[in-house]
């Protein structure tokens, strides 16, 4: 692969790590404590956040009527997400071992910690659960798809693609048949060489 492209990919990774460090600093501002996957706040922070909680009746009274009317349509989306989650989980469980593709750890993509926020009422907590699940399934599915694409067709598109997955930068250039034929097996094995990441 082109040395300059590798350099840029490394810089992007470095910037992502720097961004995560900044997010960690912001979390510290709220006295966030993570112990054994449980999240806690300092007592004074919890008390302050509880004062900002909107009661259920007030929340419903202040809701836009159209938002209430469209809620069943939004919540009905849970069914396709459940089916997609089930399919992708079965797909990788059956197919990935056959091809030696490391499985994607689903739990790394499905994060449910917003229910610990004391300033959210029950409806807001459910909405946060739903969004966490839907977006978690989407990113889990994207990574399963990216690993599948890396194995079967790691070729960049001729046209620019919006927000490609993180594996895309290592793919072969469109039209570079020689690199594809010579490097396909090597790229297929890169899963094992970098811990499946």
CSV table of C-alpha atoms in Angstrom, one decimal, residues 64-191:
chain,number,residue,atom,x,y,z
A,64,UNK,CA,-45.5,18.2,20.8
A,65,UNK,CA,-48.7,16.5,19.7
A,66,UNK,CA,-47.0,15.3,16.4
A,67,UNK,CA,-44.2,13.8,18.4
A,68,UNK,CA,-46.6,11.7,20.4
A,69,UNK,CA,-48.5,10.7,17.3
A,70,UNK,CA,-45.3,9.6,15.5
A,71,UNK,CA,-43.9,7.7,18.6
A,72,UNK,CA,-45.5,4.3,17.6
A,73,UNK,CA,-43.8,4.5,14.2
A,74,UNK,CA,-40.4,5.2,15.8
A,75,UNK,CA,-40.9,2.4,18.4
A,76,UNK,CA,-42.0,-0.1,15.7
A,77,UNK,CA,-38.5,0.2,14.3
A,78,UNK,CA,-37.4,-1.9,17.2
A,79,UNK,CA,-38.6,-5.0,15.4
A,80,UNK,CA,-36.4,-4.7,12.3
A,81,UNK,CA,-33.4,-3.9,14.6
A,82,UNK,CA,-34.1,-7.0,16.6
A,83,UNK,CA,-34.3,-9.1,13.5
A,84,UNK,CA,-31.1,-7.5,12.0
A,85,UNK,CA,-29.3,-8.1,15.3
A,86,UNK,CA,-30.4,-11.8,15.3
A,87,UNK,CA,-29.4,-12.3,11.6
A,88,UNK,CA,-26.0,-10.6,11.9
A,89,UNK,CA,-25.2,-12.5,15.1
A,90,UNK,CA,-26.1,-15.9,13.4
A,91,UNK,CA,-24.4,-14.9,10.1
A,92,UNK,CA,-21.0,-14.3,11.7
A,93,UNK,CA,-21.4,-17.3,14.1
A,94,UNK,CA,-21.9,-19.6,11.1
A,95,UNK,CA,-19.8,-18.0,8.3
A,96,UNK,CA,-16.8,-16.3,10.0
A,97,UNK,CA,-15.3,-19.5,11.4
A,98,UNK,CA,-15.4,-21.1,8.0
A,99,UNK,CA,-13.3,-18.3,6.5
A,100,UNK,CA,-11.1,-17.6,9.5
A,101,UNK,CA,-12.5,-14.2,10.1
A,102,UNK,CA,-12.4,-13.2,13.7
A,103,UNK,CA,-15.9,-12.6,15.2
A,104,UNK,CA,-17.0,-9.1,16.1
A,105,UNK,CA,-17.6,-8.8,19.8
A,106,UNK,CA,-21.2,-7.6,19.9
A,107,UNK,CA,-20.8,-6.2,23.5
A,108,UNK,CA,-18.2,-3.7,22.3
A,109,UNK,CA,-20.9,-2.0,20.1
A,110,UNK,CA,-24.0,-2.3,22.4
A,111,UNK,CA,-23.5,0.1,25.3
A,112,UNK,CA,-26.4,0.8,27.7
A,113,UNK,CA,-25.2,3.2,30.4
A,114,UNK,CA,-27.6,6.2,30.0
A,115,UNK,CA,-30.1,4.7,32.3
A,116,UNK,CA,-27.7,5.6,35.1
A,117,UNK,CA,-28.3,9.4,34.5
A,118,UNK,CA,-30.4,10.8,37.3
A,119,UNK,CA,-31.7,13.7,35.2
A,120,UNK,CA,-33.6,11.5,32.8
A,121,UNK,CA,-37.2,10.4,33.4
A,122,UNK,CA,-38.5,6.9,32.5
A,123,UNK,CA,-39.5,7.9,28.9
A,124,UNK,CA,-36.2,9.6,28.3
A,125,UNK,CA,-34.4,6.6,29.6
A,126,UNK,CA,-36.4,4.3,27.3
A,127,UNK,CA,-35.6,6.6,24.4
A,128,UNK,CA,-31.9,6.5,25.2
A,129,UNK,CA,-32.1,2.7,25.5
A,130,UNK,CA,-33.7,2.5,22.1
A,131,UNK,CA,-31.2,4.8,20.4
A,132,UNK,CA,-28.3,3.0,22.1
A,133,UNK,CA,-29.6,-0.3,20.8
A,134,UNK,CA,-30.4,0.9,17.3
A,135,UNK,CA,-27.1,2.6,16.8
A,136,UNK,CA,-25.2,-0.2,18.5
A,137,UNK,CA,-26.8,-2.8,16.1
A,138,UNK,CA,-26.0,-0.5,13.2
A,139,UNK,CA,-22.3,-0.2,14.1
A,140,UNK,CA,-22.0,-3.9,15.0
A,141,UNK,CA,-23.5,-4.7,11.6
A,142,UNK,CA,-21.2,-2.3,9.9
A,143,UNK,CA,-18.1,-3.9,11.4
A,144,UNK,CA,-19.4,-7.4,10.5
A,145,UNK,CA,-20.0,-6.1,6.9
A,146,UNK,CA,-16.5,-4.5,6.9
A,147,UNK,CA,-14.8,-7.7,7.9
A,148,UNK,CA,-16.8,-9.6,5.3
A,149,UNK,CA,-15.8,-7.0,2.6
A,150,UNK,CA,-12.2,-7.2,3.6
A,151,UNK,CA,-12.2,-11.0,3.1
A,152,UNK,CA,-14.2,-11.1,-0.2
A,153,UNK,CA,-13.8,-7.8,-2.0
A,154,UNK,CA,-11.3,-5.4,-0.5
A,155,UNK,CA,-11.3,-3.0,-3.4
A,156,UNK,CA,-12.0,0.7,-3.1
A,157,UNK,CA,-14.8,2.2,-5.2
A,158,UNK,CA,-14.0,4.4,-8.2
A,159,UNK,CA,-16.2,7.1,-6.8
A,160,UNK,CA,-15.8,8.8,-3.5
A,161,UNK,CA,-17.8,7.2,-0.7
A,162,UNK,CA,-19.2,9.1,2.2
A,163,UNK,CA,-17.9,7.9,5.6
A,164,UNK,CA,-16.3,4.6,4.7
A,165,UNK,CA,-15.6,2.1,7.4
A,166,UNK,CA,-12.2,2.1,9.2
A,167,UNK,CA,-10.9,-0.9,7.2
A,168,UNK,CA,-11.5,0.8,3.8
A,169,UNK,CA,-8.2,2.6,3.8
A,170,UNK,CA,-6.3,-0.7,3.5
A,171,UNK,CA,-8.3,-1.9,0.5
A,172,UNK,CA,-6.8,-2.1,-3.0
A,173,UNK,CA,-7.2,0.7,-5.4
A,174,UNK,CA,-9.9,0.5,-8.0
A,175,UNK,CA,-8.4,-1.1,-11.2
A,176,UNK,CA,-5.2,-2.3,-9.6
A,177,UNK,CA,-5.6,-5.9,-10.6
A,178,UNK,CA,-2.0,-6.9,-9.9
A,179,UNK,CA,-2.1,-5.7,-6.3
A,180,UNK,CA,-5.4,-7.3,-5.7
A,181,UNK,CA,-4.2,-10.7,-7.0
A,182,UNK,CA,-0.9,-10.5,-5.2
A,183,UNK,CA,-2.2,-9.1,-1.9
A,184,UNK,CA,-5.6,-10.6,-1.3
A,185,UNK,CA,-4.5,-13.5,0.8
A,186,UNK,CA,-2.2,-11.2,2.9
A,187,UNK,CA,-5.1,-8.8,3.5
A,188,UNK,CA,-7.4,-11.7,4.4
A,189,UNK,CA,-4.9,-12.7,7.1
A,190,UNK,CA,-4.5,-9.2,8.6
A,191,UNK,CA,-7.4,-10.0,11.0
